[in-house]
Coordinates of N, CA and C in Angstrom, one line a residue:
E334 N 61.8 15.1 -72.4 CA 60.4 15.4 -72.3 C 59.9 16.0 -73.6
H335 N 60.7 16.8 -74.3 CA 60.2 17.5 -75.5 C 60.7 16.8 -76.7
R336 N 61.3 15.6 -76.7 CA 61.7 14.9 -77.9 C 60.5 14.2 -78.5
P337 N 60.5 14.2 -79.9 CA 59.4 13.6 -80.6 C 59.4 12.1 -80.4
E338 N 58.3 11.5 -80.6 CA 58.1 10.0 -80.5 C 59.1 9.3 -81.3
E339 N 59.4 9.8 -82.5 CA 60.3 9.1 -83.5 C 61.7 8.9 -82.9
D340 N 62.1 10.0 -82.1 CA 63.5 9.9 -81.5 C 63.5 8.8 -80.4
V341 N 62.4 8.7 -79.7 CA 62.4 7.7 -78.6 C 62.4 6.3 -79.2
L342 N 61.6 6.1 -80.3 CA 61.6 4.8 -81.1 C 63.0 4.5 -81.6
K343 N 63.7 5.4 -82.1 CA 65.1 5.2 -82.6 C 66.0 4.7 -81.5
V344 N 65.9 5.3 -80.3 CA 66.7 4.8 -79.1 C 66.3 3.4 -78.8
V345 N 65.0 3.1 -78.7 CA 64.6 1.7 -78.4 C 65.1 0.8 -79.4
Q346 N 65.0 1.1 -80.7 CA 65.5 0.2 -81.8 C 67.0 0.0 -81.7
G347 N 67.7 1.1 -81.3 CA 69.2 0.9 -81.2 C 69.5 0.0 -80.1
Y348 N 68.8 0.1 -78.9 CA 69.1 -0.9 -77.8 C 68.7 -2.3 -78.2
N349 N 67.6 -2.4 -79.0 CA 67.2 -3.7 -79.4 C 68.3 -4.4 -80.2
A350 N 69.0 -3.6 -81.0 CA 70.0 -4.2 -81.9 C 71.3 -4.4 -81.2
D351 N 71.5 -3.8 -80.1 CA 72.8 -3.8 -79.4 C 73.0 -5.1 -78.6
P352 N 73.9 -6.0 -78.9 CA 74.1 -7.3 -78.2 C 74.6 -7.1 -76.8
Q353 N 75.1 -5.9 -76.5 CA 75.6 -5.7 -75.1 C 74.5 -5.2 -74.2
V354 N 73.3 -4.9 -74.7 CA 72.2 -4.5 -73.9 C 71.3 -5.7 -73.7
H355 N 71.1 -6.0 -72.4 CA 70.3 -7.2 -72.1 C 68.9 -6.9 -71.5
G356 N 68.6 -5.6 -71.3 CA 67.3 -5.3 -70.7 C 67.0 -3.8 -71.1
I357 N 65.7 -3.6 -71.4 CA 65.3 -2.2 -71.7 C 64.1 -1.9 -70.8
L358 N 64.2 -0.8 -70.2 CA 63.1 -0.3 -69.3 C 62.7 1.1 -69.7
V359 N 61.4 1.3 -69.9 CA 60.8 2.6 -70.2 C 60.2 3.1 -68.9
Q360 N 60.6 4.3 -68.5 CA 60.0 4.9 -67.3 C 58.7 5.5 -67.6
L361 N 57.7 5.0 -67.0 CA 56.3 5.4 -67.2 C 55.9 6.3 -66.1
P362 N 54.9 7.3 -66.3 CA 54.3 7.6 -67.5 C 55.1 8.4 -68.5
L363 N 54.9 8.3 -69.8 CA 55.6 9.1 -70.8 C 54.9 10.4 -71.0
P364 N 55.6 11.4 -71.5 CA 54.9 12.7 -71.8 C 53.7 12.4 -72.7
K365 N 52.7 13.3 -72.7 CA 51.4 13.1 -73.3 C 51.6 13.0 -74.9
H366 N 52.6 13.6 -75.5 CA 52.7 13.5 -76.9 C 53.3 12.2 -77.4
I367 N 53.7 11.3 -76.5 CA 54.3 10.1 -76.9 C 53.4 8.9 -76.5
N368 N 53.1 8.1 -77.5 CA 52.2 7.0 -77.3 C 52.8 5.8 -76.6
E369 N 52.4 5.6 -75.4 CA 53.0 4.6 -74.5 C 52.9 3.2 -75.2
K370 N 51.8 2.8 -75.8 CA 51.6 1.5 -76.4 C 52.7 1.4 -77.5
T371 N 52.9 2.4 -78.3 CA 53.8 2.3 -79.5 C 55.2 2.0 -79.0
I372 N 55.6 2.7 -77.9 CA 57.0 2.6 -77.4 C 57.2 1.2 -76.8
L373 N 56.2 0.8 -75.9 CA 56.3 -0.5 -75.3 C 56.3 -1.7 -76.3
D374 N 55.5 -1.6 -77.3 CA 55.4 -2.6 -78.3 C 56.7 -2.7 -79.1
A375 N 57.4 -1.6 -79.2 CA 58.7 -1.6 -80.0 C 59.8 -2.3 -79.3
I376 N 59.7 -2.6 -78.0 CA 60.8 -3.2 -77.2 C 60.8 -4.7 -77.6
S377 N 62.0 -5.2 -77.9 CA 62.2 -6.6 -78.2 C 61.8 -7.4 -77.0
I378 N 61.0 -8.5 -77.2 CA 60.5 -9.3 -76.1 C 61.7 -9.9 -75.3
E379 N 62.8 -10.2 -76.0 CA 63.9 -10.7 -75.3 C 64.6 -9.8 -74.4
K380 N 64.2 -8.5 -74.5 CA 64.8 -7.5 -73.6 C 63.8 -6.7 -72.8
D381 N 62.6 -7.2 -72.7 CA 61.5 -6.6 -72.0 C 61.5 -6.9 -70.5
V382 N 62.5 -6.4 -69.8 CA 62.7 -6.8 -68.4 C 61.6 -6.2 -67.5
D383 N 60.8 -5.3 -68.0 CA 59.7 -4.8 -67.3 C 58.5 -5.8 -67.4
G384 N 58.5 -6.6 -68.4 CA 57.5 -7.6 -68.5 C 56.2 -7.1 -69.1
F385 N 56.2 -6.0 -69.7 CA 55.0 -5.3 -70.2 C 54.6 -5.6 -71.6
H386 N 55.5 -6.3 -72.3 CA 55.2 -6.7 -73.7 C 53.9 -7.5 -73.8
P387 N 53.0 -7.2 -74.8 CA 51.8 -8.0 -74.8 C 52.0 -9.5 -74.9
Q388 N 53.1 -10.0 -75.5 CA 53.3 -11.4 -75.5 C 53.6 -12.0 -74.2
N389 N 54.4 -11.2 -73.4 CA 54.7 -11.6 -72.0 C 53.5 -11.7 -71.1
I390 N 52.6 -10.6 -71.2 CA 51.4 -10.6 -70.5 C 50.4 -11.7 -70.9
G391 N 50.4 -12.0 -72.2 CA 49.6 -13.0 -72.8 C 50.0 -14.4 -72.3
C392 N 51.3 -14.7 -72.3 CA 51.7 -15.9 -71.7 C 51.4 -16.1 -70.2
L393 N 51.5 -15.0 -69.5 CA 51.2 -15.0 -68.1 C 49.7 -15.4 -67.9
A394 N 48.9 -14.9 -68.8 CA 47.4 -15.2 -68.6 C 47.0 -16.6 -69.1
M395 N 47.9 -17.3 -69.7 CA 47.5 -18.6 -70.2 C 48.1 -19.7 -69.4
R396 N 47.3 -20.7 -69.1 CA 47.8 -21.9 -68.3 C 48.8 -22.6 -69.2
G397 N 49.9 -23.1 -68.6 CA 50.9 -23.9 -69.4 C 51.8 -23.1 -70.2
R398 N 51.8 -21.8 -70.1 CA 52.7 -20.9 -70.8 C 53.6 -20.1 -69.8
D399 N 54.8 -20.0 -70.2 CA 55.7 -19.2 -69.3 C 56.2 -18.0 -70.0
P400 N 56.0 -16.8 -69.5 CA 56.5 -15.6 -70.1 C 58.0 -15.5 -69.9
L401 N 58.7 -14.8 -70.9 CA 60.1 -14.6 -70.7 C 60.4 -13.8 -69.5
F402 N 59.6 -12.8 -69.2 CA 59.7 -11.9 -68.1 C 58.4 -11.6 -67.4
V403 N 58.4 -11.5 -66.1 CA 57.2 -11.2 -65.4 C 57.3 -9.8 -64.8
P404 N 56.3 -8.9 -64.9 CA 56.4 -7.5 -64.4 C 57.0 -7.5 -62.9
C405 N 57.9 -6.6 -62.7 CA 58.8 -6.6 -61.5 C 58.0 -6.4 -60.2
T406 N 57.1 -5.5 -60.2 CA 56.4 -5.2 -58.9 C 55.5 -6.4 -58.5
P407 N 54.7 -6.9 -59.3 CA 53.9 -8.1 -59.0 C 54.8 -9.3 -58.6
K408 N 55.9 -9.4 -59.4 CA 56.8 -10.5 -59.1 C 57.4 -10.4 -57.7
G409 N 57.7 -9.2 -57.3 CA 58.2 -8.9 -56.0 C 57.2 -9.2 -54.9
C410 N 55.9 -8.9 -55.2 CA 54.9 -9.2 -54.2 C 54.8 -10.7 -54.0
I411 N 54.9 -11.5 -55.0 CA 54.8 -13.0 -54.9 C 56.1 -13.5 -54.2
E412 N 57.2 -12.9 -54.5 CA 58.4 -13.3 -53.8 C 58.3 -13.1 -52.3
L413 N 57.7 -12.0 -51.9 CA 57.6 -11.7 -50.5 C 56.7 -12.8 -49.8
L414 N 55.6 -13.1 -50.5 CA 54.7 -14.1 -49.9 C 55.4 -15.5 -49.8
E415 N 56.1 -15.8 -50.8 CA 56.8 -17.1 -50.8 C 58.0 -17.2 -49.9
R416 N 58.7 -16.1 -49.8 CA 59.9 -16.1 -48.8 C 59.4 -16.2 -47.4
Y417 N 58.2 -15.6 -47.1 CA 57.7 -15.7 -45.7 C 56.8 -16.9 -45.5
K418 N 56.8 -17.8 -46.6 CA 56.0 -19.0 -46.5 C 54.5 -18.8 -46.2
I419 N 54.0 -17.7 -46.8 CA 52.6 -17.5 -46.6 C 51.8 -18.3 -47.7
P420 N 50.9 -19.1 -47.2 CA 50.2 -20.0 -48.2 C 49.4 -19.1 -49.2
I421 N 49.4 -19.6 -50.5 CA 48.7 -18.9 -51.5 C 47.6 -19.9 -52.1
A422 N 47.9 -21.1 -52.3 CA 47.0 -22.1 -52.9 C 45.8 -22.3 -52.0
G423 N 44.6 -22.2 -52.6 CA 43.4 -22.4 -51.8 C 43.0 -21.2 -51.0
K424 N 43.7 -20.1 -51.0 CA 43.4 -18.9 -50.2 C 42.6 -17.9 -51.1
R425 N 41.9 -17.0 -50.4 CA 41.2 -15.9 -51.1 C 42.1 -14.7 -51.1
A426 N 42.3 -14.2 -52.3 CA 43.1 -13.1 -52.5 C 42.3 -11.9 -53.2
V427 N 42.5 -10.7 -52.7 CA 41.9 -9.6 -53.4 C 43.0 -8.6 -53.8
V428 N 42.9 -8.2 -55.1 CA 43.8 -7.2 -55.6 C 43.0 -5.9 -55.8
V429 N 43.5 -4.9 -55.1 CA 42.8 -3.6 -55.2 C 43.5 -2.7 -56.2
G430 N 42.8 -2.6 -57.4 CA 43.4 -1.9 -58.5 C 43.6 -2.8 -59.7
R431 N 43.5 -2.3 -60.9 CA 43.5 -3.2 -62.1 C 44.4 -2.7 -63.2
S432 N 45.5 -2.0 -62.8 CA 46.4 -1.4 -63.8 C 47.1 -2.6 -64.5
N433 N 47.6 -2.2 -65.7 CA 48.4 -3.2 -66.5 C 49.8 -3.4 -65.8
I434 N 50.2 -2.5 -65.0 CA 51.6 -2.5 -64.4 C 51.6 -3.4 -63.2
V435 N 50.5 -3.3 -62.4 CA 50.5 -4.1 -61.1 C 49.3 -5.0 -60.9
G436 N 48.1 -4.3 -60.9 CA 46.9 -5.0 -60.6 C 46.6 -6.3 -61.4
L437 N 46.6 -6.1 -62.7 CA 46.3 -7.3 -63.6 C 47.3 -8.4 -63.5
P438 N 48.7 -8.1 -63.6 CA 49.6 -9.2 -63.5 C 49.7 -9.8 -62.1
A439 N 49.4 -9.0 -61.1 CA 49.4 -9.5 -59.7 C 48.3 -10.6 -59.6
A440 N 47.1 -10.2 -60.1 CA 46.0 -11.1 -60.1 C 46.3 -12.4 -60.8
L441 N 46.9 -12.3 -62.0 CA 47.3 -13.5 -62.8 C 48.3 -14.4 -62.0
L442 N 49.3 -13.8 -61.4 CA 50.3 -14.5 -60.7 C 49.7 -15.3 -59.5
L443 N 48.8 -14.6 -58.8 CA 48.1 -15.3 -57.7 C 47.2 -16.4 -58.1
Q444 N 46.5 -16.2 -59.2 CA 45.6 -17.2 -59.8 C 46.5 -18.4 -60.3
N445 N 47.6 -18.1 -60.9 CA 48.5 -19.2 -61.3 C 49.0 -20.1 -60.2
R446 N 49.0 -19.5 -59.0 CA 49.4 -20.3 -57.8 C 48.2 -20.8 -57.0
D447 N 47.1 -20.9 -57.7 CA 45.8 -21.5 -57.2 C 45.1 -20.7 -56.1
A448 N 45.3 -19.4 -56.0 CA 44.5 -18.6 -55.1 C 43.1 -18.3 -55.9
T449 N 42.1 -18.1 -55.1 CA 40.8 -17.6 -55.6 C 40.9 -16.1 -55.6
V450 N 40.9 -15.5 -56.8 CA 41.3 -14.1 -56.9 C 40.1 -13.2 -57.3
T451 N 39.9 -12.1 -56.6 CA 38.9 -11.0 -56.9 C 39.7 -9.7 -57.1
M452 N 39.3 -9.0 -58.2 CA 39.9 -7.7 -58.4 C 38.9 -6.7 -58.0
V453 N 39.3 -5.7 -57.2 CA 38.4 -4.6 -56.7 C 38.9 -3.4 -57.4
H454 N 38.0 -2.6 -57.9 CA 38.3 -1.4 -58.6 C 37.3 -0.3 -58.4
S455 N 37.4 0.8 -59.1 CA 36.6 2.0 -58.8 C 35.1 1.7 -59.0
R456 N 34.7 0.7 -59.8 CA 33.3 0.4 -60.1 C 32.8 -0.8 -59.2
T457 N 33.6 -1.3 -58.3 CA 33.2 -2.4 -57.5 C 32.3 -2.0 -56.4
P458 N 31.1 -2.5 -56.3 CA 30.3 -2.3 -55.1 C 30.7 -3.1 -53.9
N459 N 30.5 -2.6 -52.7 CA 30.9 -3.4 -51.5 C 32.4 -3.8 -51.5
A460 N 33.2 -2.9 -51.9 CA 34.7 -3.2 -52.0 C 35.2 -3.6 -50.6
E461 N 34.8 -2.8 -49.6 CA 35.2 -3.1 -48.2 C 34.8 -4.5 -47.8
K462 N 33.6 -4.9 -48.0 CA 33.1 -6.2 -47.6 C 33.9 -7.3 -48.3
I463 N 34.2 -7.2 -49.6 CA 34.9 -8.1 -50.4 C 36.3 -8.3 -49.9
C464 N 36.9 -7.1 -49.6 CA 38.3 -7.1 -49.2 C 38.5 -7.8 -47.8
A465 N 37.5 -7.6 -47.0 CA 37.5 -8.1 -45.6 C 37.4 -9.6 -45.5
E466 N 37.1 -10.3 -46.6 CA 37.0 -11.7 -46.7 C 38.3 -12.3 -47.2
A467 N 39.3 -11.5 -47.5 CA 40.5 -12.0 -48.2 C 41.6 -12.4 -47.2
D468 N 42.3 -13.5 -47.5 CA 43.5 -13.9 -46.8 C 44.7 -13.2 -47.2
I469 N 44.7 -12.7 -48.5 CA 45.8 -12.0 -49.0 C 45.2 -10.7 -49.7
V470 N 45.8 -9.6 -49.4 CA 45.3 -8.3 -50.0 C 46.5 -7.7 -50.6
V471 N 46.4 -7.4 -51.9 CA 47.4 -6.6 -52.6 C 46.8 -5.2 -53.0
A472 N 47.3 -4.2 -52.4 CA 46.7 -2.8 -52.6 C 47.5 -2.1 -53.6
A473 N 46.9 -1.8 -54.7 CA 47.7 -1.1 -55.8 C 46.7 -0.2 -56.6
C474 N 46.0 0.7 -55.8 CA 45.0 1.5 -56.4 C 45.5 3.0 -56.7
G475 N 46.6 3.3 -56.0 CA 47.1 4.7 -56.2 C 46.4 5.8 -55.5
K476 N 45.6 5.4 -54.4 CA 44.9 6.3 -53.6 C 45.4 6.2 -52.1
A477 N 45.9 7.3 -51.6 CA 46.5 7.3 -50.2 C 45.5 6.7 -49.2
E478 N 46.0 5.7 -48.5 CA 45.3 5.1 -47.4 C 43.8 4.7 -47.6
M479 N 43.6 4.3 -48.8 CA 42.2 4.0 -49.2 C 41.7 2.7 -48.5
V480 N 42.6 1.8 -48.3 CA 42.3 0.5 -47.7 C 42.4 0.7 -46.1
Q481 N 41.3 0.8 -45.5 CA 41.2 1.1 -44.0 C 41.4 -0.2 -43.2
G482 N 41.5 -0.1 -42.0 CA 41.6 -1.3 -41.1 C 40.4 -2.2 -41.2
S483 N 39.2 -1.6 -41.4 CA 38.0 -2.3 -41.5 C 37.9 -3.2 -42.7
W484 N 38.8 -3.0 -43.7 CA 38.9 -3.7 -44.9 C 39.7 -5.0 -44.7
I485 N 40.3 -5.2 -43.6 CA 41.3 -6.3 -43.4 C 40.8 -7.4 -42.5
K486 N 40.9 -8.6 -43.0 CA 40.5 -9.7 -42.2 C 41.6 -10.0 -41.2
P487 N 41.2 -10.3 -39.9 CA 42.2 -10.7 -38.9 C 43.1 -11.8 -39.4
G488 N 44.4 -11.6 -39.3 CA 45.4 -12.7 -39.7 C 45.7 -12.6 -41.2
A489 N 45.2 -11.6 -41.9 CA 45.5 -11.5 -43.4 C 47.0 -11.1 -43.6
A490 N 47.4 -11.4 -44.8 CA 48.7 -10.8 -45.3 C 48.4 -9.6 -46.2
V491 N 49.0 -8.5 -46.0 CA 48.7 -7.3 -46.7 C 50.0 -6.8 -47.4
I492 N 49.9 -6.6 -48.7 CA 51.0 -6.1 -49.5 C 50.6 -4.8 -50.0
D493 N 51.3 -3.7 -49.6 CA 50.9 -2.4 -50.0 C 51.9 -1.9 -51.1
V494 N 51.4 -1.8 -52.3 CA 52.2 -1.4 -53.4 C 52.2 0.1 -53.6
G495 N 51.2 0.8 -53.0 CA 51.1 2.3 -53.3 C 52.2 3.1 -52.6
I496 N 52.5 4.2 -53.2 CA 53.3 5.2 -52.6 C 52.8 6.6 -53.0
N497 N 52.3 7.3 -51.9 CA 51.7 8.6 -52.2 C 52.2 9.7 -51.2
A498 N 52.4 10.9 -51.7 CA 52.8 12.0 -50.9 C 51.6 12.7 -50.3
V499 N 51.5 12.8 -48.9 CA 50.5 13.6 -48.3 C 51.1 14.7 -47.5
N500 N 50.3 15.8 -47.4 CA 50.8 17.0 -46.6 C 51.1 16.6 -45.2
D501 N 52.2 17.1 -44.7 CA 52.6 16.9 -43.3 C 53.5 18.1 -42.9
P502 N 52.9 19.1 -42.3 CA 53.6 20.3 -41.9 C 54.7 20.0 -40.9
S503 N 54.7 18.9 -40.2 CA 55.7 18.6 -39.2 C 57.0 18.0 -39.8
S504 N 56.9 17.6 -41.1 CA 58.0 17.1 -41.8 C 58.8 18.3 -42.5
K505 N 60.1 18.1 -42.5 CA 61.0 19.1 -43.1 C 60.6 19.3 -44.6
K506 N 60.2 18.3 -45.3 CA 59.8 18.4 -46.7 C 58.4 18.9 -46.9
G507 N 57.6 18.9 -45.8 CA 56.3 19.4 -45.9 C 55.3 18.3 -46.3
Y508 N 55.8 17.1 -46.5 CA 55.0 15.9 -46.8 C 55.6 14.7 -46.3
R509 N 54.8 13.6 -46.3 CA 55.3 12.3 -45.9 C 54.8 11.3 -46.9
L510 N 55.4 10.1 -47.0 CA 55.0 9.1 -47.9 C 54.1 8.1 -47.2
V511 N 53.0 7.7 -47.8 CA 52.1 6.7 -47.3 C 51.7 5.8 -48.4
G512 N 51.2 4.6 -48.1 CA 50.8 3.7 -49.1 C 49.3 3.8 -49.4
D513 N 48.8 2.8 -50.0 CA 47.4 2.7 -50.3 C 46.6 2.1 -49.2
V514 N 47.3 1.7 -48.1 CA 46.7 1.1 -46.9 C 46.9 2.0 -45.7
A515 N 45.9 2.2 -44.9 CA 46.1 2.9 -43.7 C 46.9 2.0 -42.7
Y516 N 48.2 2.2 -42.7 CA 49.1 1.2 -42.1 C 48.8 0.9 -40.6
E517 N 48.6 1.9 -39.8 CA 48.5 1.7 -38.4 C 47.2 0.9 -38.1
E518 N 46.1 1.2 -38.8 CA 44.9 0.5 -38.6 C 45.0 -0.9 -39.0
A519 N 45.5 -1.1 -40.2 CA 45.6 -2.4 -40.8 C 46.6 -3.3 -40.1
A520 N 47.7 -2.7 -39.5 CA 48.7 -3.5 -38.8 C 48.1 -4.2 -37.5
E521 N 47.1 -3.6 -37.0 CA 46.4 -4.1 -35.8 C 45.7 -5.4 -36.1
K522 N 45.4 -5.6 -37.3 CA 44.6 -6.8 -37.7 C 45.4 -7.8 -38.6
A523 N 46.3 -7.3 -39.3 CA 47.0 -8.2 -40.3 C 48.1 -9.0 -39.6
A524 N 48.3 -10.2 -40.0 CA 49.5 -11.0 -39.5 C 50.8 -10.6 -40.2
Y525 N 50.7 -10.1 -41.4 CA 51.8 -9.6 -42.2 C 51.4 -8.4 -42.9
I526 N 52.3 -7.3 -43.0 CA 52.0 -6.1 -43.7 C 53.3 -5.5 -44.1
T527 N 53.3 -5.0 -45.3 CA 54.6 -4.3 -45.8 C 54.5 -2.8 -45.5
P528 N 55.6 -2.2 -45.1 CA 55.7 -0.8 -44.8 C 55.8 0.0 -46.1
V529 N 55.5 1.3 -46.0 CA 55.8 2.2 -47.1 C 56.4 3.5 -46.5
P530 N 57.6 3.9 -47.0 CA 58.4 3.2 -48.0 C 59.2 2.0 -47.3
G531 N 59.9 1.3 -48.2 CA 60.8 0.3 -47.7 C 60.2 -1.1 -47.8
G532 N 59.1 -1.3 -48.4 CA 58.5 -2.7 -48.5 C 58.6 -3.2 -49.9
V533 N 57.6 -2.9 -50.7 CA 57.5 -3.4 -52.1 C 58.6 -2.7 -53.0
G534 N 58.9 -1.5 -52.7 CA 59.8 -0.7 -53.6 C 61.2 -1.5 -53.8
P535 N 61.9 -1.8 -52.7 CA 63.1 -2.5 -52.9 C 63.0 -3.9 -53.6
M536 N 61.8 -4.5 -53.4 CA 61.6 -5.8 -54.1 C 61.4 -5.6 -55.6
T537 N 60.8 -4.5 -56.0 CA 60.7 -4.2 -57.4 C 62.1 -4.0 -58.0
I538 N 63.0 -3.3 -57.4 CA 64.3 -3.1 -57.9 C 65.0 -4.5 -58.0
A539 N 64.9 -5.3 -56.9 CA 65.6 -6.6 -56.9 C 65.1 -7.5 -58.1
M540 N 63.7 -7.4 -58.3 CA 63.2 -8.3 -59.4 C 63.6 -7.7 -60.8
L541 N 63.8 -6.4 -60.9 CA 64.3 -5.9 -62.1 C 65.7 -6.4 -62.4
L542 N 66.5 -6.4 -61.4 CA 67.9 -6.9 -61.5 C 67.9 -8.4 -61.9
R543 N 66.9 -9.1 -61.3 CA 66.8 -10.6 -61.6 C 66.4 -10.7 -63.0
N544 N 65.4 -10.0 -63.5 CA 65.0 -10.1 -64.9 C 66.1 -9.7 -65.8
T545 N 66.9 -8.7 -65.5 CA 68.0 -8.3 -66.4 C 69.1 -9.4 -66.4
L546 N 69.3 -10.1 -65.3 CA 70.3 -11.2 -65.3 C 69.7 -12.3 -66.1
E547 N 68.4 -12.6 -66.0 CA 67.8 -13.7 -66.8 C 67.9 -13.3 -68.3
G548 N 67.8 -12.0 -68.6 CA 67.9 -11.6 -70.0 C 69.3 -11.8 -70.6
A549 N 70.3 -11.6 -69.8 CA 71.7 -11.9 -70.2 C 71.9 -13.4 -70.4
K550 N 71.3 -14.2 -69.5 CA 71.4 -15.6 -69.6 C 70.8 -16.1 -70.9
H551 N 69.6 -15.6 -71.2 CA 68.9 -15.9 -72.5 C 69.8 -15.6 -73.7
T552 N 70.4 -14.4 -73.7 CA 71.3 -14.0 -74.8 C 72.5 -15.0 -74.9
L553 N 73.1 -15.3 -73.8 CA 74.3 -16.1 -73.9 C 73.9 -17.5 -74.3
K554 N 72.8 -18.0 -73.9 CA 72.3 -19.3 -74.3 C 72.0 -19.4 -75.8
A555 N 71.4 -18.3 -76.3 CA 71.1 -18.2 -77.7 C 72.4 -18.2 -78.6
R556 N 73.4 -17.5 -78.1 CA 74.7 -17.4 -78.8 C 75.3 -18.8 -78.9
K557 N 75.2 -19.6 -77.9 CA 75.9 -20.9 -77.8 C 75.2 -21.8 -78.9
H558 N 73.9 -21.6 -79.1 CA 73.2 -22.4 -80.1 C 73.3 -21.9 -81.5

């Protein structure tokens, strides 16, 4: 936490040069004295298993381009939809939140699968009305239970990316974990909904492992040529 930015850059550069390392992940957020953009930009794109390199995001945003890696949490959201055979093409999707880590790439992934996508954020008027028209809702705004039951269209698929600690005197820890969706209310209307914890979190880890495996395959393929 107290190491200078130069030390962190040296570690990243060392991993970039190490052929035995196939993936580099930077745990965000970083301490305030370290520039997040500088560190993320320093990661070799061939080892960017988080999928946050500008070139990876750029390829994700362009039709006909394939990024080397897709950000793990949004990738896990799509994996859930596809594994449960929930239609995406032609459906209305709303992403609540516009972060570089989840909201933006999730919207791009849905759009690439032919959904009609709307991003709802802190400056969006009538957010509840817009969300209530969606067949697919991805909640990633970082605010505990912001998405109420009234925001959910009957039969919708709801993916709750959020994880927030709220006070709960009845719990031994004094708090409990909730998502960005008011689960009990939303579950009454949604056809599919992910729990918190235990929903998107394990998928993020699984997709990170998949990306790391793909990174190793890229390296081995490059060595053969």
